[in-house]
Each structure stands twice: as C-alpha cells, then as structure tokens.
mmCIF file of C-alpha atoms and ligand atoms in Angstrom:
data_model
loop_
_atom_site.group_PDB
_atom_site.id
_atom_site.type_symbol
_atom_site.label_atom_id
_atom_site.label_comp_id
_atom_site.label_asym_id
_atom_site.label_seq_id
_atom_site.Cartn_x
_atom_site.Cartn_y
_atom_site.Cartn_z
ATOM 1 C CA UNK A 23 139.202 155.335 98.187
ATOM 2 C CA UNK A 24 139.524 152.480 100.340
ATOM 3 C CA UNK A 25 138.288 149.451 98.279
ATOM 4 C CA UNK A 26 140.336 148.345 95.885
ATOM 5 C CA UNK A 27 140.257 150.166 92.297
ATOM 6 C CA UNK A 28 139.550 148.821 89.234
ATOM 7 C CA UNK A 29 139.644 150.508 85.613
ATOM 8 C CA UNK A 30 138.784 149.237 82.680
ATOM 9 C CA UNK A 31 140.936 151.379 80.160
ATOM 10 C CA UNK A 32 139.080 150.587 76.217
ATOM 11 C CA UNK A 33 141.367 152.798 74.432
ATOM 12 C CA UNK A 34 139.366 152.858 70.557
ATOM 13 C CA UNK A 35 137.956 149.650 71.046
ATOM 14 C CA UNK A 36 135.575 147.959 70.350
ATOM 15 C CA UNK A 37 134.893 148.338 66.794
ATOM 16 C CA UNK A 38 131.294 149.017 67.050
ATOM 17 C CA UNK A 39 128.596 149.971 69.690
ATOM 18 C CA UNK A 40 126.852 146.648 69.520
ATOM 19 C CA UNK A 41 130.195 144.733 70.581
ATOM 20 C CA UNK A 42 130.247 147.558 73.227
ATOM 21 C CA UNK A 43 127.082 146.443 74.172
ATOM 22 C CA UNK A 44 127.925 143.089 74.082
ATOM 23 C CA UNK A 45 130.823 143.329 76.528
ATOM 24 C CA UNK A 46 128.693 145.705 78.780
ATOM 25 C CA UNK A 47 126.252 142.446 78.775
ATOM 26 C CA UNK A 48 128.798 140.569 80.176
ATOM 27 C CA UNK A 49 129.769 142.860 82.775
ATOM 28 C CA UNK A 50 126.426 142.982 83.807
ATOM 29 C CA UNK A 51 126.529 139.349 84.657
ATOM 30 C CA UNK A 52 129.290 139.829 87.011
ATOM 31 C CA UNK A 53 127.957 142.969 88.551
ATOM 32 C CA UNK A 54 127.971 142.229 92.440
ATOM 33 C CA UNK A 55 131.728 141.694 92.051
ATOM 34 C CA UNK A 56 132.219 144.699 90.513
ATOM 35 C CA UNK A 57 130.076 146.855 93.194
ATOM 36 C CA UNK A 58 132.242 145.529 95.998
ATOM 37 C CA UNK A 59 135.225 147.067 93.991
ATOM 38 C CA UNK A 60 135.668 150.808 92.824
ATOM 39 C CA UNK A 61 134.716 149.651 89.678
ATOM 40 C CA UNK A 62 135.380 152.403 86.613
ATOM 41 C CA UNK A 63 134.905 151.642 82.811
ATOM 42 C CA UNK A 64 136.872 154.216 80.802
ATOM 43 C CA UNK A 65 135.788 153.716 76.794
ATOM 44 C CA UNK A 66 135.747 155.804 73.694
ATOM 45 C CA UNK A 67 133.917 158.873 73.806
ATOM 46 C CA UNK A 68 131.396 157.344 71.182
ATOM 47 C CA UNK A 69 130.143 154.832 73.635
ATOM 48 C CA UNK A 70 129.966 157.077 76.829
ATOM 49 C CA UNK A 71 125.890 157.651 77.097
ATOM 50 C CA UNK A 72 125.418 153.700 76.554
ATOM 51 C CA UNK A 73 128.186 152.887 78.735
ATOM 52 C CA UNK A 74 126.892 154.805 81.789
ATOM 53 C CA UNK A 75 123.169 154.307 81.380
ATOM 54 C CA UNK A 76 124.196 149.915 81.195
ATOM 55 C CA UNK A 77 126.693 149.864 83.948
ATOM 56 C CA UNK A 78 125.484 152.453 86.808
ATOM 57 C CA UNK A 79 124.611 150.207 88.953
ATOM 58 C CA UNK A 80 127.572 149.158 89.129
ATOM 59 C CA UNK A 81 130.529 150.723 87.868
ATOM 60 C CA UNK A 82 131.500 154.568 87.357
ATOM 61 C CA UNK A 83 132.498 156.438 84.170
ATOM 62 C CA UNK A 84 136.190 157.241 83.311
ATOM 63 C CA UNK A 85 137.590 159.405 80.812
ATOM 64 C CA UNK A 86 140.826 158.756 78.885
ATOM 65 C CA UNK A 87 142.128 161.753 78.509
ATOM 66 C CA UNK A 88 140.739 165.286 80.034
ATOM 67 C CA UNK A 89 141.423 168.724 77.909
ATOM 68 C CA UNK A 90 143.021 171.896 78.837
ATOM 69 C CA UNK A 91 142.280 173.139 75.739
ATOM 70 C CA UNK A 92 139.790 175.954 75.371
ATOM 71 C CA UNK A 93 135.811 175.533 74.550
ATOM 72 C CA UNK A 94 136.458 176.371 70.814
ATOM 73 C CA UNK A 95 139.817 173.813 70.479
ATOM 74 C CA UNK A 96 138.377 171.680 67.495
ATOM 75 C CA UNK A 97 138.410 167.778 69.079
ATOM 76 C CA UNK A 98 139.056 168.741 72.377
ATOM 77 C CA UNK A 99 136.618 167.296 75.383
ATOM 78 C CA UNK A 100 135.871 169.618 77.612
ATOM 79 C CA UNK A 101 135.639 168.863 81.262
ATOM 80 C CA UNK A 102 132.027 170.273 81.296
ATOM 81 C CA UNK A 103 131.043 167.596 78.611
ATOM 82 C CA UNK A 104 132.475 164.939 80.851
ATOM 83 C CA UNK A 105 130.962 165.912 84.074
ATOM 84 C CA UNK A 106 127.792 166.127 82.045
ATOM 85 C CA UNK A 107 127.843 162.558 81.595
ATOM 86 C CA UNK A 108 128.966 161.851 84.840
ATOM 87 C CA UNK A 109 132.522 160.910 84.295
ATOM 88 C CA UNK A 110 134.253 160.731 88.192
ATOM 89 C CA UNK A 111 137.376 159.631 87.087
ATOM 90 C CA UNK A 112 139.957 160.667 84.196
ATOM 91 C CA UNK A 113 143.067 158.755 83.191
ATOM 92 C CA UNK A 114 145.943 161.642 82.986
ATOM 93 C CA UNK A 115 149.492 161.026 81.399
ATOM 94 C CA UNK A 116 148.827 157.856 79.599
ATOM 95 C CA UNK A 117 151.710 156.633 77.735
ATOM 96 C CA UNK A 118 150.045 156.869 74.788
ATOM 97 C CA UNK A 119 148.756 160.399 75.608
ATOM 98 C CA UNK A 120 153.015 161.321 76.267
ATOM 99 C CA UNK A 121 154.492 159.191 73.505
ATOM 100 C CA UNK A 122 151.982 161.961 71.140
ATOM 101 C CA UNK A 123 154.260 164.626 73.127
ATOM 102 C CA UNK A 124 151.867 165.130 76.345
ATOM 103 C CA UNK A 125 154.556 166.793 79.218
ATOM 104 C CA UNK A 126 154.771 166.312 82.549
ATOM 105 C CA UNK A 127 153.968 169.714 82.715
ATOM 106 C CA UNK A 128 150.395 169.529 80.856
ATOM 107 C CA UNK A 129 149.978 166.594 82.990
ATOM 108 C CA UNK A 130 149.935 169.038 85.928
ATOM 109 C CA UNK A 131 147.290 170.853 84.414
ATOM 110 C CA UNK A 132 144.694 168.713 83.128
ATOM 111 C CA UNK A 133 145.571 167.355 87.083
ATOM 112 C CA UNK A 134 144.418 170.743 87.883
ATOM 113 C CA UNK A 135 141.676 170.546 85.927
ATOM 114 C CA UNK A 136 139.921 167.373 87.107
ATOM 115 C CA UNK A 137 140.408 168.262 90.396
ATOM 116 C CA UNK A 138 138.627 171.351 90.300
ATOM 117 C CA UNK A 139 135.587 169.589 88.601
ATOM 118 C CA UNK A 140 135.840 166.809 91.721
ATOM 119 C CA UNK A 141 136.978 164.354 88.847
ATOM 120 C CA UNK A 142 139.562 161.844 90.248
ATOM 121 C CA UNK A 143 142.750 162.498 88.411
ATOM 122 C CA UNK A 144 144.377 158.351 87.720
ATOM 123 C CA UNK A 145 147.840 159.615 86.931
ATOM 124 C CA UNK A 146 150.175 157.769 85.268
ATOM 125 C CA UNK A 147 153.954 156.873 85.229
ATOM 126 C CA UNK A 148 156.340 154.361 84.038
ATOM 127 C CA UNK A 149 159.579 153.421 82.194
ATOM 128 C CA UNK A 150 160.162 152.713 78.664
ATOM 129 C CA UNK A 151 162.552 150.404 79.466
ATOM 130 C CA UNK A 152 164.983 148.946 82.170
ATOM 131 C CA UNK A 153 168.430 148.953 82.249
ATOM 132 C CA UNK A 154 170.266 146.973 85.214
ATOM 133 C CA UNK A 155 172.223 150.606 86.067
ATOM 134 C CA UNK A 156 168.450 151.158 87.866
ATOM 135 C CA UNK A 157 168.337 154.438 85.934
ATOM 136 C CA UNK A 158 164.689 153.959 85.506
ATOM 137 C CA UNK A 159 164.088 154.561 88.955
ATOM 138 C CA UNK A 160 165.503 158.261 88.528
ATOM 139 C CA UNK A 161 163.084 158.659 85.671
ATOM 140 C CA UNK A 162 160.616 157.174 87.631
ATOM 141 C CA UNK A 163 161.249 159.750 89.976
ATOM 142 C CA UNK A 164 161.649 162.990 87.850
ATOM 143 C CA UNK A 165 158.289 162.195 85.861
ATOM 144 C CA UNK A 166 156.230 161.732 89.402
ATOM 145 C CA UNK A 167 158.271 164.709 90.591
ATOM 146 C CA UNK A 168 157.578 166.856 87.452
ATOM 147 C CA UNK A 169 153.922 165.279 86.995
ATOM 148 C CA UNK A 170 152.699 166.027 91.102
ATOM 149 C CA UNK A 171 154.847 169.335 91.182
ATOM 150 C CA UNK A 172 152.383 172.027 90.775
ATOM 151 C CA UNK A 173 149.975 169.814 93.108
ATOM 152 C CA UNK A 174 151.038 171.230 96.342
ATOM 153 C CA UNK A 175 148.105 171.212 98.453
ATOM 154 C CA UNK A 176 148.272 168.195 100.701
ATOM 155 C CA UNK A 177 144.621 167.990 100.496
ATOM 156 C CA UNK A 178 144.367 167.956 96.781
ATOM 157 C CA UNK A 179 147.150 164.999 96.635
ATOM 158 C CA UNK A 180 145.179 162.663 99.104
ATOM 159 C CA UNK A 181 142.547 163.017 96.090
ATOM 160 C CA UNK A 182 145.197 161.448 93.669
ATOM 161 C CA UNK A 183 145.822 158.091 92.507
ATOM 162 C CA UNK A 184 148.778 156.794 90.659
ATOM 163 C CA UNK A 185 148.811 154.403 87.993
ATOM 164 C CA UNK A 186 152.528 152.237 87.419
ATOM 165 C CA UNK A 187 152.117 151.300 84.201
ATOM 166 C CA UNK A 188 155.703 150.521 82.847
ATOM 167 C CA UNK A 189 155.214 150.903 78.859
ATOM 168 C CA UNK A 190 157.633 147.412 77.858
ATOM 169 C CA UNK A 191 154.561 145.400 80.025
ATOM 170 C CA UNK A 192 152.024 147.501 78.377
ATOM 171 C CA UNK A 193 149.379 145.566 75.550
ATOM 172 C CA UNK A 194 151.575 142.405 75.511
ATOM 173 C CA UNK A 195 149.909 139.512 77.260
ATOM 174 C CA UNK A 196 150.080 137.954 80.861
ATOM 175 C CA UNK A 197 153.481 136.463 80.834
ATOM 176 C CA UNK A 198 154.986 140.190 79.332
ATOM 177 C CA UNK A 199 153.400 141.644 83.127
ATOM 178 C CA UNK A 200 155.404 142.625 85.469
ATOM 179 C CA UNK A 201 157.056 139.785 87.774
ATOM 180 C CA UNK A 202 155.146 140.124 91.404
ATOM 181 C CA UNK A 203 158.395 140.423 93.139
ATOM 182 C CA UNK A 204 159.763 143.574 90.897
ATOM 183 C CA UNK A 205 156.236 145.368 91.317
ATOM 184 C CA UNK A 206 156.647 145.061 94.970
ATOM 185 C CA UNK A 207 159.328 147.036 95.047
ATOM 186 C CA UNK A 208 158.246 149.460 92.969
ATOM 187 C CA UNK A 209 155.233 150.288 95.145
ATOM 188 C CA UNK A 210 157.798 150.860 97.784
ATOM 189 C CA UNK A 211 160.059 153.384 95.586
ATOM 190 C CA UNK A 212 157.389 155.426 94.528
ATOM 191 C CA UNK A 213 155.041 155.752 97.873
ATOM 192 C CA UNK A 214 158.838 156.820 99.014
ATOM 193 C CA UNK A 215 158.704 159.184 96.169
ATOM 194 C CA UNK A 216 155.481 160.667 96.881
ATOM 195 C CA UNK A 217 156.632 160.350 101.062
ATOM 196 C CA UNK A 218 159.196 162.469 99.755
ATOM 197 C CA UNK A 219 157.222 165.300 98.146
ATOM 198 C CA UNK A 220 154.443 165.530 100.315
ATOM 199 C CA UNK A 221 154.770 163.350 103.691
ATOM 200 C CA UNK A 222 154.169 159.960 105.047
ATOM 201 C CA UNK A 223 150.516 160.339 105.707
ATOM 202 C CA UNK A 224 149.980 162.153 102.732
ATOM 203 C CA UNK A 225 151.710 159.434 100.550
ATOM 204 C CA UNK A 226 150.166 156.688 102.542
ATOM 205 C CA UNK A 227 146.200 157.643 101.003
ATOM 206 C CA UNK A 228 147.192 158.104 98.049
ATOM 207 C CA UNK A 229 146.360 154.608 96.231
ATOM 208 C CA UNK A 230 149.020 153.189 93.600
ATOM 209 C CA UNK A 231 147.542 151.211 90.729
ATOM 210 C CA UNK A 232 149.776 148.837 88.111
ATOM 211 C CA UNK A 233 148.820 148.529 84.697
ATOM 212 C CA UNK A 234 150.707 146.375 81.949
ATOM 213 C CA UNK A 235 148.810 143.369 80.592
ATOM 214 C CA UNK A 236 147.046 142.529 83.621
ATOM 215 C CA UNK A 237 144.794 139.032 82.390
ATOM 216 C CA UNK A 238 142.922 136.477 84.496
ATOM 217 C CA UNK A 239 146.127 134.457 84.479
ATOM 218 C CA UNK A 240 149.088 135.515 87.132
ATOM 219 C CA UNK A 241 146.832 138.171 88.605
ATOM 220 C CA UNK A 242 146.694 136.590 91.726
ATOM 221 C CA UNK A 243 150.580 137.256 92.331
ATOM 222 C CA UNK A 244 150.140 140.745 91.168
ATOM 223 C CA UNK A 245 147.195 141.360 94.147
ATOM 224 C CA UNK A 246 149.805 139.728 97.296
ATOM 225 C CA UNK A 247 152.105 142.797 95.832
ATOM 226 C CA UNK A 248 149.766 145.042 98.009
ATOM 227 C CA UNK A 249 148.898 147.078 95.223
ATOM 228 C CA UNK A 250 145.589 148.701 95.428
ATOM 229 C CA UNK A 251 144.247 148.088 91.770
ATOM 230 C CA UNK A 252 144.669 147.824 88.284
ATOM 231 C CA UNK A 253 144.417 149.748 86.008
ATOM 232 C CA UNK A 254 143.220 147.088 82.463
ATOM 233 C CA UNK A 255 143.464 147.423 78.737
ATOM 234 C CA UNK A 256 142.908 144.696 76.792
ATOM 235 C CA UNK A 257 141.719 142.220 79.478
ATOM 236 C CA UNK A 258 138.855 144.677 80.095
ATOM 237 C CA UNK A 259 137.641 143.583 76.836
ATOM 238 C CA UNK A 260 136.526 140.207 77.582
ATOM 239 C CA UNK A 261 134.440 139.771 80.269
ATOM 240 C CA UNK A 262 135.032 136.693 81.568
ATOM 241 C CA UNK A 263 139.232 137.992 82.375
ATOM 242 C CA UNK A 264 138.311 140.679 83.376
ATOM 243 C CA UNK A 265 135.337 138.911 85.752
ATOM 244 C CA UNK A 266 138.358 136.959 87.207
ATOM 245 C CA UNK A 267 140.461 140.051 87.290
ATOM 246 C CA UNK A 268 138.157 141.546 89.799
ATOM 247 C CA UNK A 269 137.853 138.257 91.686
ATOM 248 C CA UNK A 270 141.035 138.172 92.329
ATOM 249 C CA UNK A 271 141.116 141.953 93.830
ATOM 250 C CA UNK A 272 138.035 141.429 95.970
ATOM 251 C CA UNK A 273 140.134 138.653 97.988
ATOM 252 C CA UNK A 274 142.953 141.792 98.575
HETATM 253 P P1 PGA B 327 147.088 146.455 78.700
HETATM 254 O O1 PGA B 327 146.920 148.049 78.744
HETATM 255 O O2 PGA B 327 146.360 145.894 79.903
HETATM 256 O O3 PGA B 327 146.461 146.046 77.396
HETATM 257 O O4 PGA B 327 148.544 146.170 78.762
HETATM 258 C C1 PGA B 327 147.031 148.781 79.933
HETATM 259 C C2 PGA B 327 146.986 150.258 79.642
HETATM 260 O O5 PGA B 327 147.554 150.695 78.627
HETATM 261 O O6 PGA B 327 146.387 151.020 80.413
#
C-alpha cells in the first residue's frame, strides 16, 4: 500500500446504530480526503452492513478481530462471514484481544488466516510499559519475532502491516500519545526488527502504523515521524478529529 493508511478502530462503540449513522454522516462530508488515503473503518460487527453500504465510496471495511475457531465455535466470526461483507482488512493482536489471553502464537494463525482469504492482516505490537533499562525494546522484539514467525514467505510478509500501538498511550487523550521524537525511533527499531527476520527490501514494504490516542491535536508531529498511518480509537469517533486526522496524513 503506498498511500498512507488510515483505520478507524470503533471497538463497541457507538451505543446505537443511529449514532453509527450519525458519525458515518460526518465522514461522508469529508469523503475526498478520505479517498486520497487508504481509508478503513473497523466497527462492531452489529454495524458492518450499514457501515459498508454508507462509506464505499470511500473507505474499506475492517474487522477487529478474525477467528480461527471452527464454523460451529458459538460467537466466533468466521472469515467467510467477513469476506461476505467485504471486509479487506482485519486488526490481529490487539491489546485488548492479548490482555483476554490472545498469544503470539494464535496471532500467527488468524495471520494465516486473513492472508489466505486476501484480507490484509494490521498486526499489532507494543509495550505495557517502559522502563529506562530499554527492556521494552526486547519485548518489542520477541512479540514481532513470535507474532511474524510462522510467516516465512517473503511474499506473504510484503502483504503485512504493523500497527505500534504501545498500550500506556492507548485510550488516554492527545497529550498521553507518544512524543514524536520517541516514535521515531521506534519505527527505526522495529523495520530493523522485521530487516532482521526477513530482509531489507522485505522490511522496507511492509508499512508501520502507530496507534495510542492519536486526536486532531499533536498529529502533525506524529506524521514528520515518517510513519505511514494510524491506526484511531476514540478520535475515529468524532468526525471532525478524525477529518483533521486524515488532513494531516494526506500532507505526508
Ligand atoms: P485510542 O485507541 O486512539 O483510543 O488510544 C487506539 C487503539 O486501541 O487502537
């Protein structure tokens, strides 16, 4: 993916289909931003069929999760069901989908699994905390490590993108986000990560995304990182941030 990526990541919100609707409306507004982008709206389940039929023109369907589970695992979402409703991209490895007990190992898998659909797999990674001993950074490394290991095929991992989405900046507000200066170094650590498992080339198409109250306000730092998207929770809620949001990553 060349242009810059955008995802709007709902989690269970909004409370109801008409604020859904609502927020879609105000999307809509903004919509010739949003088709120069790689534009992807990932919301609850409920609200997929009005969610894609509102925002094709410009935006693509994400999942939040994709299961491994088998057709007759009660809850699970099959991949069929969300190629069905045209879903191109999944989220993989949330933090909330890991903190429930989700290993880097199932991560693999449901990797697997979206990339034999032709789903983009958004995988992510990040820290629970820091500690000035830069022990992170090894944890950083073993989860990507663990996460991309059964993805050997170089030309299954230029199909990947990566999501930094350290979990202490995650659903806090703008000033909690990541300082500009730290994330720029962290885009160097892990494309020397992924240089590492696969090779420069390889590493080098694969696009890394940061996620961790992204709002209207400091995003502009965030984009002169050289990051190639983000990856939005509660910002994607409003549509006037995340209007600005996208702004901001069209000037990239
Ligand atoms: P946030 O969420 O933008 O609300 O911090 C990001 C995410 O969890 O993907």
């Amino acid at each position: 993916m060349t242009k810059p990526i955008l995802v709007a990541n709902w989690k269970n919100r909004p409370d109801s289909l008409g604020k859904a609707n609502e927020i879609l409306k105000g999307f809509s507004k903004k919509s010739d931003v949003y088709k120069k982008l790689n534009t992807f709206i990932a919301p609850p389940l409920a609200y997929f069929e009005s969610v894609s039929k509102k925002t094709k023109t410009f935006s693509k369907l994400a999942s939040q999760d994709i299961s491994i589970g088998k057709k007759t695992t009660t809850g699970a979402v099959e991949v069929d069901i969300l190629q069905g409703f045209g879903v191109r991209l999944s989220i993989i490895g949330h933090s909330d989908r890991r903190a429930l007990g989700e290993t880097n190992e199932e991560v693999t898998e449901k990797i697997k699994v979206a990339l034999k659909a032709g789903i983009t797999p958004l995988v992510c990674v990040g820290e629970n905390e820091r500690d000035r001993e830069g022990e992170f950074l090894e944890f950083i490394r073993h989860q990507i490590r663990l996460s991309l290991g059964g993805i050997k095929k170089k030309e299954n991992a230029t199909k990947l993108v990566v999501a930094y989405e350290p979990v202490w900046a995650i659903d806090k507000g703008a000033k909690y986000a990541m300082a500009p200066e730290d994330l720029a170094q962290m885009i160097i650590f892990i494309r020397k990560v992924l240089t590492d498992i696969y090779d420069r080339k390889t590493a080098d198409k694969i696009p890394i995304l940061y996620g961790g109250s992204v709002e209207k306000s400091g995003v502009e730092g965030l984009v002169r990182t050289g990051i190639n998207g983000f990856l939005v929770g509660q910002a994607s809620l409003d549509p006037e941030n995340f209007g600005k949001i996208a702004q901001a990553l069209l000037k990239k």
